[in-house]
Structure formats: structure tokens, C-alpha cells
Amino acid sequence: MTFQTADLCDAHEGKIRVVTPMFRSFGGRKAFYGRLTTLKVFEDNSLVRTSLEGPGDGQVLVVDGGGSLRCALVGDQLALLGVKNGWAGVVVYGCIRDSRPISEMDLGVFALGTHPMKSIKKGVGERNVPVTFGGVTFTPGEHLYADEDGVILSDSPLL
């Protein structure tokens, strides 16, 4: 199903929240949407891997990486897990790496930027907790829509 976030904003004015424009699109899927699930981590992508290894069922993984620009939280191996396990997309408040191969994958990937350094792996972080960045709070179970114009959130499905 195709959509435009601008059209959704017009049709559902007052019922959606718009994330501050800060993300770049890196995935092969330029527009994506789904029920969101969250992670709160800092420079440790262990829980990102664990999440993407599980069934995605068309969900969007929102990773609050604290906005760190010192290492990557998603690379091509994790993105490929997302594709294989049916995730619609990943939004990273932090960096990714392996942007060229990720750009060819059928997965939406939004992040602040790229960084060649991998993260640590200590298994530290929180799952399915509300996370706040970009002027909004992302609550597990909400619906996220992303395309070239931005990222919006809704309490209920818009499509």
C-alpha cells in the first residue's frame, strides 16, 4: 500500500504527531509503516540484534540510541535479519553502517547518519519502554509512518 506522510497529516490533522526532521533514509524501502516497538540502548546493539532475530510481522523497530554519533547500532547483517524476519523498518536515533548494501535491501532504515565503527556488545538496554527524541514520545504499540517527507506517529492505524 502506498501513502504519503503529507497526505496523512492533512487527513488526520490534530490526531498525529510529527517527529522533528532529523533523519536520513538509508534503506531500499523509502516509505514504510507499522506498529512500533522500542529499544533504549547506548552504543550497544546487542538488543537490536535480538529484536531483529525475532518475527517482525510488519513492525517498525524504534531504537533510541541516545543520539550517539560515535558508533553504529545497525549494519548490513542486522538489516538483513530485519528483511528475513519480516520487519517493515528500523528508525535509529543514532548511526548505522554498511549504508551501501542496506540501500539495496527491502527494509526502511532511517538514522541520523553513518559511522564505520561497530558498537559494543554487553546486552545492556531496555525493551518496549516509551522513548523520547525528536520532540515526541514513541510508545510501544503506536503506529509509525515514514517516507521522504518525514516520520509521523498515531495512536491508531491510519491506513
PDB file of C-alpha atoms in Angstrom:
ATOM      1  CA  MET A   1       0.000   0.000   0.000  1.00  0.00           C
ATOM      2  CA  THR A   2       1.366   3.397  -0.955  1.00  0.00           C
ATOM      3  CA  PHE A   3       0.970   6.510   1.164  1.00  0.00           C
ATOM      4  CA  GLN A   4       2.464   9.930   1.720  1.00  0.00           C
ATOM      5  CA  THR A   5       3.004  11.296   5.212  1.00  0.00           C
ATOM      6  CA  ALA A   6       1.941  14.745   3.969  1.00  0.00           C
ATOM      7  CA  ASP A   7      -1.453  13.350   2.907  1.00  0.00           C
ATOM      8  CA  LEU A   8      -1.827  11.514   6.221  1.00  0.00           C
ATOM      9  CA  CYS A   9      -1.073  14.750   8.092  1.00  0.00           C
ATOM     10  CA  ASP A  10      -3.777  16.564   6.099  1.00  0.00           C
ATOM     11  CA  ALA A  11      -6.354  13.803   6.555  1.00  0.00           C
ATOM     12  CA  HIS A  12      -5.690  13.307  10.282  1.00  0.00           C
ATOM     13  CA  GLU A  13      -4.825  16.806  11.453  1.00  0.00           C
ATOM     14  CA  GLY A  14      -4.713  17.007  15.228  1.00  0.00           C
ATOM     15  CA  LYS A  15      -4.560  13.208  15.584  1.00  0.00           C
ATOM     16  CA  ILE A  16      -0.934  12.624  14.603  1.00  0.00           C
ATOM     17  CA  ARG A  17       2.453  13.716  15.932  1.00  0.00           C
ATOM     18  CA  VAL A  18       5.332  14.723  13.685  1.00  0.00           C
ATOM     19  CA  VAL A  19       8.934  13.887  14.555  1.00  0.00           C
ATOM     20  CA  THR A  20      11.412  16.761  14.188  1.00  0.00           C
ATOM     21  CA  PRO A  21      13.138  16.429  10.796  1.00  0.00           C
ATOM     22  CA  MET A  22      16.498  14.874  11.620  1.00  0.00           C
ATOM     23  CA  PHE A  23      16.667  11.524   9.858  1.00  0.00           C
ATOM     24  CA  ARG A  24      18.217  10.385   6.602  1.00  0.00           C
ATOM     25  CA  SER A  25      16.778   7.450   4.689  1.00  0.00           C
ATOM     26  CA  PHE A  26      19.238   4.621   4.048  1.00  0.00           C
ATOM     27  CA  GLY A  27      17.096   1.549   3.307  1.00  0.00           C
ATOM     28  CA  GLY A  28      15.878   0.261  -0.020  1.00  0.00           C
ATOM     29  CA  ARG A  29      12.287   0.742   1.135  1.00  0.00           C
ATOM     30  CA  LYS A  30      11.791   4.515   1.023  1.00  0.00           C
ATOM     31  CA  ALA A  31       8.327   4.537   2.615  1.00  0.00           C
ATOM     32  CA  PHE A  32       7.277   2.191   5.411  1.00  0.00           C
ATOM     33  CA  TYR A  33       4.832   1.905   8.243  1.00  0.00           C
ATOM     34  CA  GLY A  34       3.809  -0.419  11.032  1.00  0.00           C
ATOM     35  CA  ARG A  35       3.115  -0.877  14.707  1.00  0.00           C
ATOM     36  CA  LEU A  36       6.204   0.183  16.599  1.00  0.00           C
ATOM     37  CA  THR A  37       8.284  -1.489  19.248  1.00  0.00           C
ATOM     38  CA  THR A  38      11.106   0.262  21.075  1.00  0.00           C
ATOM     39  CA  LEU A  39      14.597  -0.196  22.430  1.00  0.00           C
ATOM     40  CA  LYS A  40      16.589   2.174  24.619  1.00  0.00           C
ATOM     41  CA  VAL A  41      20.321   1.487  24.286  1.00  0.00           C
ATOM     42  CA  PHE A  42      23.579   3.423  24.278  1.00  0.00           C
ATOM     43  CA  GLU A  43      26.424   2.376  22.000  1.00  0.00           C
ATOM     44  CA  ASP A  44      25.439  -1.302  22.451  1.00  0.00           C
ATOM     45  CA  ASN A  45      23.493  -3.081  19.718  1.00  0.00           C
ATOM     46  CA  SER A  46      23.022  -6.473  21.393  1.00  0.00           C
ATOM     47  CA  LEU A  47      19.292  -5.905  21.920  1.00  0.00           C
ATOM     48  CA  VAL A  48      18.939  -4.626  18.361  1.00  0.00           C
ATOM     49  CA  ARG A  49      20.204  -7.978  17.099  1.00  0.00           C
ATOM     50  CA  THR A  50      17.950  -9.917  19.476  1.00  0.00           C
ATOM     51  CA  SER A  51      14.920  -7.919  18.342  1.00  0.00           C
ATOM     52  CA  LEU A  52      15.611  -8.258  14.607  1.00  0.00           C
ATOM     53  CA  GLU A  53      16.221 -12.002  15.014  1.00  0.00           C
ATOM     54  CA  GLY A  54      12.598 -12.339  16.129  1.00  0.00           C
ATOM     55  CA  PRO A  55       9.474 -12.166  13.980  1.00  0.00           C
ATOM     56  CA  GLY A  56       8.819  -8.640  12.762  1.00  0.00           C
ATOM     57  CA  ASP A  57       5.270  -9.151  11.497  1.00  0.00           C
ATOM     58  CA  GLY A  58       5.475  -5.817   9.637  1.00  0.00           C
ATOM     59  CA  GLN A  59       6.529  -3.858  12.724  1.00  0.00           C
ATOM     60  CA  VAL A  60       8.923  -0.924  12.944  1.00  0.00           C
ATOM     61  CA  LEU A  61      11.782  -1.088  15.440  1.00  0.00           C
ATOM     62  CA  VAL A  62      12.497   2.303  17.013  1.00  0.00           C
ATOM     63  CA  VAL A  63      15.965   2.407  18.573  1.00  0.00           C
ATOM     64  CA  ASP A  64      16.720   5.240  20.975  1.00  0.00           C
ATOM     65  CA  GLY A  65      20.498   5.235  20.810  1.00  0.00           C
ATOM     66  CA  GLY A  66      20.771   8.462  22.760  1.00  0.00           C
ATOM     67  CA  GLY A  67      21.675  10.316  19.568  1.00  0.00           C
ATOM     68  CA  SER A  68      25.228   8.978  19.758  1.00  0.00           C
ATOM     69  CA  LEU A  69      27.348   9.677  16.700  1.00  0.00           C
ATOM     70  CA  ARG A  70      30.314   7.627  17.994  1.00  0.00           C
ATOM     71  CA  CYS A  71      29.421   4.175  16.599  1.00  0.00           C
ATOM     72  CA  ALA A  72      26.819   2.318  14.527  1.00  0.00           C
ATOM     73  CA  LEU A  73      23.881   0.432  16.010  1.00  0.00           C
ATOM     74  CA  VAL A  74      22.742  -1.263  12.772  1.00  0.00           C
ATOM     75  CA  GLY A  75      24.829  -2.716   9.965  1.00  0.00           C
ATOM     76  CA  ASP A  76      24.124  -4.857   6.934  1.00  0.00           C
ATOM     77  CA  GLN A  77      23.981  -8.128   8.905  1.00  0.00           C
ATOM     78  CA  LEU A  78      21.325  -6.801  11.287  1.00  0.00           C
ATOM     79  CA  ALA A  79      19.398  -5.156   8.449  1.00  0.00           C
ATOM     80  CA  LEU A  80      19.380  -8.485   6.607  1.00  0.00           C
ATOM     81  CA  LEU A  81      17.924 -10.130   9.725  1.00  0.00           C
ATOM     82  CA  GLY A  82      15.193  -7.492   9.619  1.00  0.00           C
ATOM     83  CA  VAL A  83      14.397  -8.322   5.996  1.00  0.00           C
ATOM     84  CA  LYS A  84      14.399 -12.092   6.580  1.00  0.00           C
ATOM     85  CA  ASN A  85      12.175 -11.812   9.658  1.00  0.00           C
ATOM     86  CA  GLY A  86       9.544  -9.514   8.176  1.00  0.00           C
ATOM     87  CA  TRP A  87      10.292  -6.136   9.777  1.00  0.00           C
ATOM     88  CA  ALA A  88       8.958  -3.112   7.877  1.00  0.00           C
ATOM     89  CA  GLY A  89      11.660  -0.777   9.075  1.00  0.00           C
ATOM     90  CA  VAL A  90      14.097   0.484  11.669  1.00  0.00           C
ATOM     91  CA  VAL A  91      14.371   4.057  12.947  1.00  0.00           C
ATOM     92  CA  VAL A  92      17.661   4.709  14.750  1.00  0.00           C
ATOM     93  CA  TYR A  93      18.286   7.752  16.912  1.00  0.00           C
ATOM     94  CA  GLY A  94      21.965   7.183  16.277  1.00  0.00           C
ATOM     95  CA  CYS A  95      24.078   5.847  13.412  1.00  0.00           C
ATOM     96  CA  ILE A  96      24.180   2.893  11.036  1.00  0.00           C
ATOM     97  CA  ARG A  97      26.983   1.473   8.910  1.00  0.00           C
ATOM     98  CA  ASP A  98      27.188  -0.553   5.689  1.00  0.00           C
ATOM     99  CA  SER A  99      24.907   2.004   4.066  1.00  0.00           C
ATOM    100  CA  ARG A 100      25.540   0.824   0.502  1.00  0.00           C
ATOM    101  CA  PRO A 101      24.303  -2.770   0.988  1.00  0.00           C
ATOM    102  CA  ILE A 102      21.464  -1.546   3.235  1.00  0.00           C
ATOM    103  CA  SER A 103      20.302   0.758   0.413  1.00  0.00           C
ATOM    104  CA  GLU A 104      19.593  -2.346  -1.692  1.00  0.00           C
ATOM    105  CA  MET A 105      17.536  -4.167   0.964  1.00  0.00           C
ATOM    106  CA  ASP A 106      13.747  -4.237   1.145  1.00  0.00           C
ATOM    107  CA  LEU A 107      13.714  -2.544   4.534  1.00  0.00           C
ATOM    108  CA  GLY A 108      13.073   1.007   5.641  1.00  0.00           C
ATOM    109  CA  VAL A 109      16.062   2.362   7.569  1.00  0.00           C
ATOM    110  CA  PHE A 110      16.148   5.883   8.975  1.00  0.00           C
ATOM    111  CA  ALA A 111      19.075   7.126  11.068  1.00  0.00           C
ATOM    112  CA  LEU A 112      20.905  10.314  11.982  1.00  0.00           C
ATOM    113  CA  GLY A 113      23.927   9.341   9.892  1.00  0.00           C
ATOM    114  CA  THR A 114      26.595   6.737   9.292  1.00  0.00           C
ATOM    115  CA  HIS A 115      29.664   5.701  11.254  1.00  0.00           C
ATOM    116  CA  PRO A 116      32.106   2.896  10.343  1.00  0.00           C
ATOM    117  CA  MET A 117      32.765   1.829  13.960  1.00  0.00           C
ATOM    118  CA  LYS A 118      30.753  -1.071  15.399  1.00  0.00           C
ATOM    119  CA  SER A 119      29.120  -0.834  18.801  1.00  0.00           C
ATOM    120  CA  ILE A 120      29.974  -2.676  21.986  1.00  0.00           C
ATOM    121  CA  LYS A 121      28.047  -5.816  22.899  1.00  0.00           C
ATOM    122  CA  LYS A 122      27.225  -6.067  26.579  1.00  0.00           C
ATOM    123  CA  GLY A 123      23.490  -6.724  26.295  1.00  0.00           C
ATOM    124  CA  VAL A 124      22.597  -3.531  28.141  1.00  0.00           C
ATOM    125  CA  GLY A 125      19.377  -1.666  27.433  1.00  0.00           C
ATOM    126  CA  GLU A 126      15.612  -1.649  27.797  1.00  0.00           C
ATOM    127  CA  ARG A 127      12.853  -3.099  25.609  1.00  0.00           C
ATOM    128  CA  ASN A 128       9.339  -1.879  24.957  1.00  0.00           C
ATOM    129  CA  VAL A 129       9.564   1.277  27.033  1.00  0.00           C
ATOM    130  CA  PRO A 130       8.428   4.736  25.931  1.00  0.00           C
ATOM    131  CA  VAL A 131      11.363   6.653  24.429  1.00  0.00           C
ATOM    132  CA  THR A 132      11.520  10.359  23.675  1.00  0.00           C
ATOM    133  CA  PHE A 133      13.501  12.159  20.979  1.00  0.00           C
ATOM    134  CA  GLY A 134      12.715  14.411  18.054  1.00  0.00           C
ATOM    135  CA  GLY A 135      10.067  16.256  20.049  1.00  0.00           C
ATOM    136  CA  VAL A 136       7.806  13.226  20.511  1.00  0.00           C
ATOM    137  CA  THR A 137       7.439  10.167  22.702  1.00  0.00           C
ATOM    138  CA  PHE A 138       7.363   6.803  20.928  1.00  0.00           C
ATOM    139  CA  THR A 139       5.154   4.400  22.848  1.00  0.00           C
ATOM    140  CA  PRO A 140       5.188   0.679  22.012  1.00  0.00           C
ATOM    141  CA  GLY A 141       2.042  -0.280  20.132  1.00  0.00           C
ATOM    142  CA  GLU A 142       1.618   3.065  18.387  1.00  0.00           C
ATOM    143  CA  HIS A 143       1.795   3.302  14.609  1.00  0.00           C
ATOM    144  CA  LEU A 144       4.697   4.883  12.749  1.00  0.00           C
ATOM    145  CA  TYR A 145       4.664   6.106   9.142  1.00  0.00           C
ATOM    146  CA  ALA A 146       7.848   7.252   7.389  1.00  0.00           C
ATOM    147  CA  ASP A 147       8.690   8.471   3.908  1.00  0.00           C
ATOM    148  CA  GLU A 148      10.781  11.093   2.132  1.00  0.00           C
ATOM    149  CA  ASP A 149       8.864  13.887   3.898  1.00  0.00           C
ATOM    150  CA  GLY A 150       9.339  12.658   7.455  1.00  0.00           C
ATOM    151  CA  VAL A 151       8.165  10.466  10.307  1.00  0.00           C
ATOM    152  CA  ILE A 152       4.731  10.650  11.931  1.00  0.00           C
ATOM    153  CA  LEU A 153       3.079   8.782  14.800  1.00  0.00           C
ATOM    154  CA  SER A 154      -0.505   7.841  15.511  1.00  0.00           C
ATOM    155  CA  ASP A 155      -2.248   6.053  18.382  1.00  0.00           C
ATOM    156  CA  SER A 156      -4.319   4.055  15.877  1.00  0.00           C
ATOM    157  CA  PRO A 157      -3.813   2.800  12.293  1.00  0.00           C
ATOM    158  CA  LEU A 158      -4.233   5.423   9.562  1.00  0.00           C
ATOM    159  CA  LEU A 159      -4.278   3.010   6.625  1.00  0.00           C
TER     160      LEU A 159
END
